Amino acid sequence: MAQLQVPGGYKALLNEKETEHAIVLIKDFFQLALSTELNLTRVTAPLFVQSGLGINDDLNGVERPVRFPVKDMGDAQLEIVHSLAKWKRLKVTDMALKPGFGIYTDMNAIRADEELDNLHSLYVDQWDWEMCIAGSDRSIPYLKSVVEKIYRCLKRTEFYIYDRYAAIPPVLPEHITFLYADDLQRQYPDKSPKERETEVVRKYGAVFLIGIGGKLPDGSIHDGRAPDYDDWITESGDGHRGLNGDLLVWNPVLQSAMELSSMGVRVSPQSLEAQLAERGCPERSRLEFHRRLLAGELSQTMGGGIGQSRLCMYFLRKAHIGETQVSTWPDSMRADCAKAGIRLL
């Protein structure tokens, strides 16, 4: 069900024309910073893929992709991507990229089952990126090093916007804090995962939370992850499981934690088998993507997605993602936004 949070006394810092200009500035600046920091080459990407090959992102395994038949392909079913988590790994493999080099692309998706609120939209736009790594890079220290590079891009973009719009001063802390989802569960056993995030992100300002998708000490999971791209089952050698995580920042407008990115080291053949078994879907191993991975035909990679409209929403201090992208919203939400001075594009 659609939910709306209306911050008291909200007033947009930029008008609609200024906002549109600022969106261009943020996107152009950030993607250049990201590509140079991580050695990423821009590639074009599909809006849809063929059903039944295991290439689409299954998210939590329950969200329905938008499907349609193609007349000139014998009514073969295609589906709008949820993200390009697995397609990118195929692309990196086909391009024969060396460790330390990768790709990024503008990903556009439709998530028809998304629960609409200030941060979630039917329309998803993000920078999807993927880089080839060596076997020795399948580690928490390497994951952290990449996160710190991405965080530097966020810091530079924040100053870039402040330098042009003095009404938007920087708020990101100098450094990002690394925490583990299982530690938070032990520390806050009576709180929900989102409440735990609120506690620590309010305290630190910017957090990378490691271990998303695997079982926590109480048998629950912090948040859903499909079993066939991020590695959330491998032990990291320090008593924790998982080689992936979410990058969270404190949103001063909504007074809440806000996820800007999720990323991780991708599954090996061994971790894929283990994760398919833990999620009770070993039959996926027969799909084309999974067969190639299990046969050792795919490059070892890590990658993730960074929300474009969310990034603009955060840096421009907007209260609703609909202020930085055009999408479709329930009539009741549009009416409530209009009353609160939240101008949806």
Short mmCIF file of C-alpha atoms in Angstrom, two decimals:
data_model
loop_
_atom_site.label_atom_id
_atom_site.label_comp_id
_atom_site.label_asym_id
_atom_site.label_seq_id
_atom_site.Cartn_x
_atom_site.Cartn_y
_atom_site.Cartn_z
CA MET A 1 0.00 0.00 0.00
CA ALA A 2 1.29 3.47 -0.92
CA GLN A 3 2.59 5.43 2.06
CA LEU A 4 3.67 9.04 2.26
CA GLN A 5 5.79 10.78 4.85
CA VAL A 6 5.24 14.53 4.98
CA PRO A 7 8.04 16.40 6.79
CA GLY A 8 6.73 19.33 8.80
CA GLY A 9 7.36 22.75 7.30
CA TYR A 10 8.90 21.35 4.14
CA LYS A 11 9.89 23.85 1.47
CA ALA A 12 11.89 22.94 -1.63
CA LEU A 13 15.23 24.76 -1.80
CA LEU A 14 15.18 24.90 -5.61
CA ASN A 15 12.29 25.66 -7.94
CA GLU A 16 11.35 23.25 -10.73
CA LYS A 17 13.59 24.80 -13.37
CA GLU A 18 16.57 24.95 -11.00
CA THR A 19 15.88 21.36 -9.99
CA GLU A 20 15.93 20.15 -13.59
CA HIS A 21 19.26 21.91 -14.19
CA ALA A 22 20.72 20.53 -10.97
CA ILE A 23 19.68 16.98 -11.87
CA VAL A 24 21.77 17.21 -15.04
CA LEU A 25 24.74 18.57 -13.09
CA ILE A 26 24.58 15.78 -10.52
CA LYS A 27 24.24 12.98 -13.06
CA ASP A 28 27.00 14.25 -15.34
CA PHE A 29 29.43 14.92 -12.49
CA PHE A 30 28.80 11.73 -10.51
CA GLN A 31 29.01 9.27 -13.38
CA LEU A 32 32.32 10.80 -14.52
CA ALA A 33 33.67 10.58 -10.96
CA LEU A 34 32.47 6.98 -10.61
CA SER A 35 33.86 5.82 -13.94
CA THR A 36 37.31 7.30 -13.32
CA GLU A 37 37.48 6.15 -9.68
CA LEU A 38 36.61 2.51 -10.51
CA ASN A 39 38.03 2.26 -14.07
CA LEU A 40 34.60 1.75 -15.63
CA THR A 41 33.74 1.97 -19.34
CA ARG A 42 30.22 3.04 -20.26
CA VAL A 43 28.16 0.49 -22.19
CA THR A 44 24.62 0.41 -23.53
CA ALA A 45 22.18 -1.90 -21.78
CA PRO A 46 18.88 -3.67 -22.49
CA LEU A 47 15.49 -2.50 -21.27
CA PHE A 48 14.15 -6.06 -21.57
CA VAL A 49 15.52 -9.61 -21.67
CA GLN A 50 14.11 -12.97 -22.73
CA SER A 51 12.13 -14.83 -20.09
CA GLY A 52 13.32 -18.19 -18.86
CA LEU A 53 17.08 -17.67 -19.17
CA GLY A 54 17.67 -16.59 -15.57
CA ILE A 55 19.17 -13.26 -16.62
CA ASN A 56 16.68 -10.90 -15.01
CA ASP A 57 17.13 -9.82 -11.40
CA ASP A 58 14.66 -11.78 -9.27
CA LEU A 59 14.92 -9.27 -6.37
CA ASN A 60 13.25 -11.06 -3.45
CA GLY A 61 11.82 -13.78 -5.66
CA VAL A 62 8.20 -12.63 -5.39
CA GLU A 63 8.10 -9.44 -7.50
CA ARG A 64 6.47 -9.95 -10.89
CA PRO A 65 8.33 -8.68 -13.96
CA VAL A 66 6.37 -6.87 -16.65
CA ARG A 67 6.12 -9.36 -19.54
CA PHE A 68 5.02 -9.04 -23.16
CA PRO A 69 4.98 -11.28 -26.28
CA VAL A 70 6.93 -10.36 -29.43
CA LYS A 71 5.08 -11.01 -32.68
CA ASP A 72 8.16 -11.44 -34.88
CA MET A 73 9.71 -13.91 -32.42
CA GLY A 74 6.80 -16.34 -32.42
CA ASP A 75 5.24 -14.59 -29.41
CA ALA A 76 8.32 -15.34 -27.31
CA GLN A 77 8.01 -13.69 -23.90
CA LEU A 78 10.29 -10.79 -23.03
CA GLU A 79 10.33 -9.06 -19.65
CA ILE A 80 11.33 -5.59 -18.47
CA VAL A 81 14.42 -5.81 -16.31
CA HIS A 82 14.24 -5.29 -12.55
CA SER A 83 17.96 -4.54 -12.62
CA LEU A 84 20.98 -5.70 -14.60
CA ALA A 85 22.70 -7.58 -11.77
CA LYS A 86 23.31 -10.73 -13.83
CA TRP A 87 23.35 -9.27 -17.33
CA LYS A 88 26.38 -7.15 -16.37
CA ARG A 89 28.39 -10.21 -15.40
CA LEU A 90 27.74 -11.72 -18.81
CA LYS A 91 28.83 -8.44 -20.42
CA VAL A 92 32.08 -8.24 -18.43
CA THR A 93 32.82 -11.85 -19.41
CA ASP A 94 32.07 -11.27 -23.09
CA MET A 95 34.31 -8.17 -23.11
CA ALA A 96 37.16 -10.20 -21.53
CA LEU A 97 37.95 -7.39 -19.11
CA LYS A 98 40.94 -7.77 -16.81
CA PRO A 99 40.72 -7.55 -12.99
CA GLY A 100 40.40 -3.95 -11.85
CA PHE A 101 38.40 -2.82 -14.89
CA GLY A 102 34.69 -2.82 -15.50
CA ILE A 103 31.57 -1.28 -16.99
CA TYR A 104 28.73 1.01 -16.00
CA THR A 105 25.43 1.78 -17.66
CA ASP A 106 22.19 3.71 -17.28
CA MET A 107 19.65 1.15 -16.13
CA ASN A 108 15.95 1.85 -16.52
CA ALA A 109 13.44 -0.57 -15.05
CA ILE A 110 9.81 -1.01 -14.10
CA ARG A 111 8.99 -2.63 -10.75
CA ALA A 112 5.23 -3.03 -10.84
CA ASP A 113 5.03 -4.58 -7.36
CA GLU A 114 6.99 -1.80 -5.63
CA GLU A 115 5.34 -0.36 -2.52
CA LEU A 116 5.17 3.34 -3.34
CA ASP A 117 6.39 5.92 -0.84
CA ASN A 118 8.85 8.82 -0.60
CA LEU A 119 11.76 6.64 -1.75
CA HIS A 120 10.16 3.95 -3.93
CA SER A 121 8.74 4.39 -7.41
CA LEU A 122 7.41 2.17 -10.20
CA TYR A 123 10.16 3.60 -12.37
CA VAL A 124 13.74 2.76 -11.37
CA ASP A 125 16.77 4.54 -12.79
CA GLN A 126 20.23 3.74 -11.54
CA TRP A 127 23.83 3.42 -12.54
CA ASP A 128 24.48 -0.30 -12.73
CA TRP A 129 28.19 -1.10 -12.57
CA GLU A 130 30.27 -4.26 -12.63
CA MET A 131 34.01 -4.87 -12.50
CA CYS A 132 36.19 -7.91 -13.01
CA ILE A 133 38.10 -9.01 -9.91
CA ALA A 134 40.77 -11.58 -9.10
CA GLY A 135 40.07 -14.55 -6.88
CA SER A 136 42.12 -12.93 -4.11
CA ASP A 137 39.74 -9.93 -4.20
CA ARG A 138 36.85 -11.98 -2.82
CA SER A 139 37.30 -10.45 0.62
CA ILE A 140 35.90 -7.87 3.03
CA PRO A 141 38.99 -5.62 2.78
CA TYR A 142 38.58 -5.40 -1.00
CA LEU A 143 34.84 -4.76 -0.69
CA LYS A 144 35.55 -1.96 1.78
CA SER A 145 38.15 -0.40 -0.50
CA VAL A 146 35.62 -0.16 -3.35
CA VAL A 147 32.96 1.27 -1.02
CA GLU A 148 35.40 3.97 0.10
CA LYS A 149 36.06 4.93 -3.52
CA ILE A 150 32.34 5.27 -4.20
CA TYR A 151 31.93 7.28 -1.01
CA ARG A 152 34.64 9.67 -2.21
CA CYS A 153 32.55 10.20 -5.36
CA LEU A 154 29.54 11.05 -3.18
CA LYS A 155 31.58 13.54 -1.15
CA ARG A 156 32.94 15.25 -4.26
CA THR A 157 29.47 15.49 -5.77
CA GLU A 158 28.07 16.97 -2.58
CA PHE A 159 30.68 19.75 -2.63
CA TYR A 160 30.15 20.30 -6.36
CA ILE A 161 26.45 21.01 -5.74
CA TYR A 162 27.13 23.19 -2.70
CA ASP A 163 29.60 25.24 -4.76
CA ARG A 164 26.74 26.06 -7.13
CA TYR A 165 23.81 26.19 -4.70
CA ALA A 166 24.88 27.77 -1.41
CA ALA A 167 21.53 26.92 0.19
CA ILE A 168 22.53 23.23 0.19
CA PRO A 169 25.52 22.86 2.55
CA PRO A 170 27.36 19.51 2.84
CA VAL A 171 26.23 17.12 5.58
CA LEU A 172 28.01 13.84 4.78
CA PRO A 173 30.59 12.82 7.40
CA GLU A 174 34.25 12.72 6.38
CA HIS A 175 34.35 8.92 6.49
CA ILE A 176 31.85 6.10 6.06
CA THR A 177 31.37 3.61 8.92
CA PHE A 178 31.38 -0.14 8.27
CA LEU A 179 29.03 -2.34 10.33
CA TYR A 180 27.69 -5.89 10.10
CA ALA A 181 24.00 -6.80 9.93
CA ASP A 182 24.45 -9.69 12.37
CA ASP A 183 26.12 -7.41 14.93
CA LEU A 184 23.16 -5.02 14.70
CA GLN A 185 20.74 -7.89 15.27
CA ARG A 186 22.62 -8.85 18.45
CA GLN A 187 22.80 -5.22 19.58
CA TYR A 188 19.13 -4.43 18.86
CA PRO A 189 17.31 -7.80 19.12
CA ASP A 190 13.93 -6.18 19.77
CA LYS A 191 14.07 -3.77 16.82
CA SER A 192 13.18 -4.40 13.20
CA PRO A 193 15.92 -4.20 10.54
CA LYS A 194 14.75 -0.73 9.45
CA GLU A 195 14.71 0.47 13.06
CA ARG A 196 18.29 -0.79 13.48
CA GLU A 197 19.33 1.11 10.39
CA THR A 198 17.71 4.25 11.76
CA GLU A 199 19.64 3.96 15.03
CA VAL A 200 23.10 3.54 13.51
CA VAL A 201 22.72 5.85 10.50
CA ARG A 202 21.43 8.64 12.75
CA LYS A 203 24.54 8.13 14.89
CA TYR A 204 27.18 7.89 12.15
CA GLY A 205 25.65 9.79 9.21
CA ALA A 206 26.87 7.30 6.58
CA VAL A 207 27.07 3.53 7.01
CA PHE A 208 27.92 0.55 4.84
CA LEU A 209 26.01 -2.38 6.29
CA ILE A 210 27.64 -5.71 5.43
CA GLY A 211 25.84 -9.05 5.11
CA ILE A 212 22.48 -8.46 3.41
CA GLY A 213 20.43 -11.53 2.52
CA GLY A 214 22.05 -14.22 4.65
CA LYS A 215 20.62 -15.61 7.86
CA LEU A 216 21.22 -13.61 11.03
CA PRO A 217 21.86 -15.21 14.45
CA ASP A 218 18.11 -15.43 15.13
CA GLY A 219 17.40 -17.08 11.77
CA SER A 220 15.90 -13.98 10.15
CA ILE A 221 17.43 -11.93 7.32
CA HIS A 222 18.14 -8.20 7.43
CA ASP A 223 16.72 -7.63 3.94
CA GLY A 224 15.98 -9.69 0.86
CA ARG A 225 18.58 -10.55 -1.76
CA ALA A 226 18.22 -12.96 -4.65
CA PRO A 227 20.45 -16.03 -4.27
CA ASP A 228 22.15 -15.78 -7.65
CA TYR A 229 24.19 -12.58 -7.80
CA ASP A 230 25.49 -11.18 -4.47
CA ASP A 231 27.52 -13.53 -2.27
CA TRP A 232 25.83 -13.35 1.14
CA ILE A 233 26.77 -16.80 2.42
CA THR A 234 30.58 -16.96 2.31
CA GLU A 235 32.31 -16.57 5.68
CA SER A 236 34.55 -13.53 5.70
CA GLY A 237 37.06 -14.92 8.18
CA ASP A 238 36.14 -12.68 11.10
CA GLY A 239 33.07 -14.51 12.37
CA HIS A 240 30.65 -12.92 9.89
CA ARG A 241 28.99 -14.10 6.69
CA GLY A 242 28.53 -12.13 3.51
CA LEU A 243 30.57 -10.20 0.95
CA ASN A 244 27.91 -7.63 0.11
CA GLY A 245 26.09 -4.70 1.67
CA ASP A 246 24.03 -1.52 1.47
CA LEU A 247 25.30 2.05 1.52
CA LEU A 248 23.05 4.13 3.77
CA VAL A 249 23.06 7.84 4.60
CA TRP A 250 21.06 9.99 6.99
CA ASN A 251 18.37 11.95 5.17
CA PRO A 252 18.01 15.30 6.98
CA VAL A 253 14.67 16.10 5.31
CA LEU A 254 12.89 12.84 6.12
CA GLN A 255 14.89 12.28 9.33
CA SER A 256 15.49 8.67 8.38
CA ALA A 257 18.06 6.29 6.93
CA MET A 258 18.17 6.28 3.14
CA GLU A 259 19.72 3.58 0.96
CA LEU A 260 21.66 5.03 -1.97
CA SER A 261 23.32 1.87 -3.21
CA SER A 262 23.61 -1.89 -2.80
CA MET A 263 26.65 -3.81 -4.02
CA GLY A 264 28.73 -6.87 -3.43
CA VAL A 265 31.16 -9.51 -4.55
CA ARG A 266 29.25 -11.83 -6.87
CA VAL A 267 28.62 -15.50 -6.25
CA SER A 268 31.20 -18.15 -7.07
CA PRO A 269 30.01 -21.54 -8.32
CA GLN A 270 30.29 -22.84 -4.75
CA SER A 271 28.40 -20.00 -3.10
CA LEU A 272 25.72 -20.08 -5.81
CA GLU A 273 24.99 -23.73 -5.09
CA ALA A 274 24.89 -23.07 -1.34
CA GLN A 275 22.59 -20.05 -1.70
CA LEU A 276 20.20 -21.79 -4.07
CA ALA A 277 19.96 -24.61 -1.55
CA GLU A 278 19.41 -22.27 1.41
CA ARG A 279 16.60 -20.48 -0.46
CA GLY A 280 15.05 -23.74 -1.59
CA CYS A 281 15.36 -23.13 -5.34
CA PRO A 282 18.07 -25.52 -6.61
CA GLU A 283 16.09 -25.93 -9.86
CA ARG A 284 17.44 -22.55 -11.00
CA SER A 285 20.77 -24.25 -11.63
CA ARG A 286 19.26 -25.50 -14.91
CA LEU A 287 18.77 -21.97 -16.28
CA GLU A 288 21.27 -20.75 -18.88
CA PHE A 289 22.91 -18.07 -16.72
CA HIS A 290 23.30 -20.41 -13.78
CA ARG A 291 24.62 -23.30 -15.89
CA ARG A 292 27.33 -21.06 -17.33
CA LEU A 293 28.27 -19.78 -13.89
CA LEU A 294 28.40 -23.26 -12.34
CA ALA A 295 30.56 -24.42 -15.26
CA GLY A 296 33.11 -21.72 -14.44
CA GLU A 297 32.51 -19.84 -17.70
CA LEU A 298 31.85 -16.42 -16.15
CA SER A 299 34.39 -13.90 -14.89
CA GLN A 300 34.63 -13.27 -11.17
CA THR A 301 33.12 -9.86 -10.56
CA MET A 302 31.72 -7.46 -8.05
CA GLY A 303 29.14 -4.83 -8.78
CA GLY A 304 26.10 -2.91 -7.69
CA GLY A 305 23.55 -0.25 -8.41
CA ILE A 306 23.39 3.42 -7.42
CA GLY A 307 20.00 5.10 -7.61
CA GLN A 308 20.09 8.16 -9.86
CA SER A 309 16.84 9.79 -8.76
CA ARG A 310 17.58 8.93 -5.12
CA LEU A 311 21.00 10.52 -5.39
CA CYS A 312 19.46 13.69 -6.83
CA MET A 313 16.73 13.62 -4.19
CA TYR A 314 19.33 13.40 -1.44
CA PHE A 315 21.74 16.05 -2.74
CA LEU A 316 18.93 18.52 -3.53
CA ARG A 317 17.21 17.91 -0.15
CA LYS A 318 13.92 16.81 -1.69
CA ALA A 319 11.19 15.11 0.32
CA HIS A 320 9.95 12.76 -2.42
CA ILE A 321 11.63 10.87 -5.24
CA GLY A 322 8.89 12.15 -7.53
CA GLU A 323 10.53 15.58 -7.27
CA THR A 324 13.55 14.26 -9.22
CA GLN A 325 11.93 11.83 -11.68
CA VAL A 326 8.69 11.49 -13.63
CA SER A 327 6.60 8.49 -12.62
CA THR A 328 2.99 7.56 -11.85
CA TRP A 329 1.53 7.92 -8.36
CA PRO A 330 -1.83 7.23 -6.71
CA ASP A 331 -4.22 10.18 -6.89
CA SER A 332 -4.33 10.35 -3.09
CA MET A 333 -0.54 10.67 -2.88
CA ARG A 334 -0.50 13.40 -5.52
CA ALA A 335 -3.15 15.32 -3.60
CA ASP A 336 -1.32 14.96 -0.28
CA CYS A 337 1.95 16.03 -1.87
CA ALA A 338 0.33 19.11 -3.38
CA LYS A 339 -1.07 20.13 0.04
CA ALA A 340 2.39 19.73 1.58
CA GLY A 341 4.18 21.79 -1.07
CA ILE A 342 5.87 18.71 -2.55
CA ARG A 343 5.86 19.32 -6.32
CA LEU A 344 5.96 16.04 -8.22
CA LEU A 345 7.44 16.23 -11.72
#
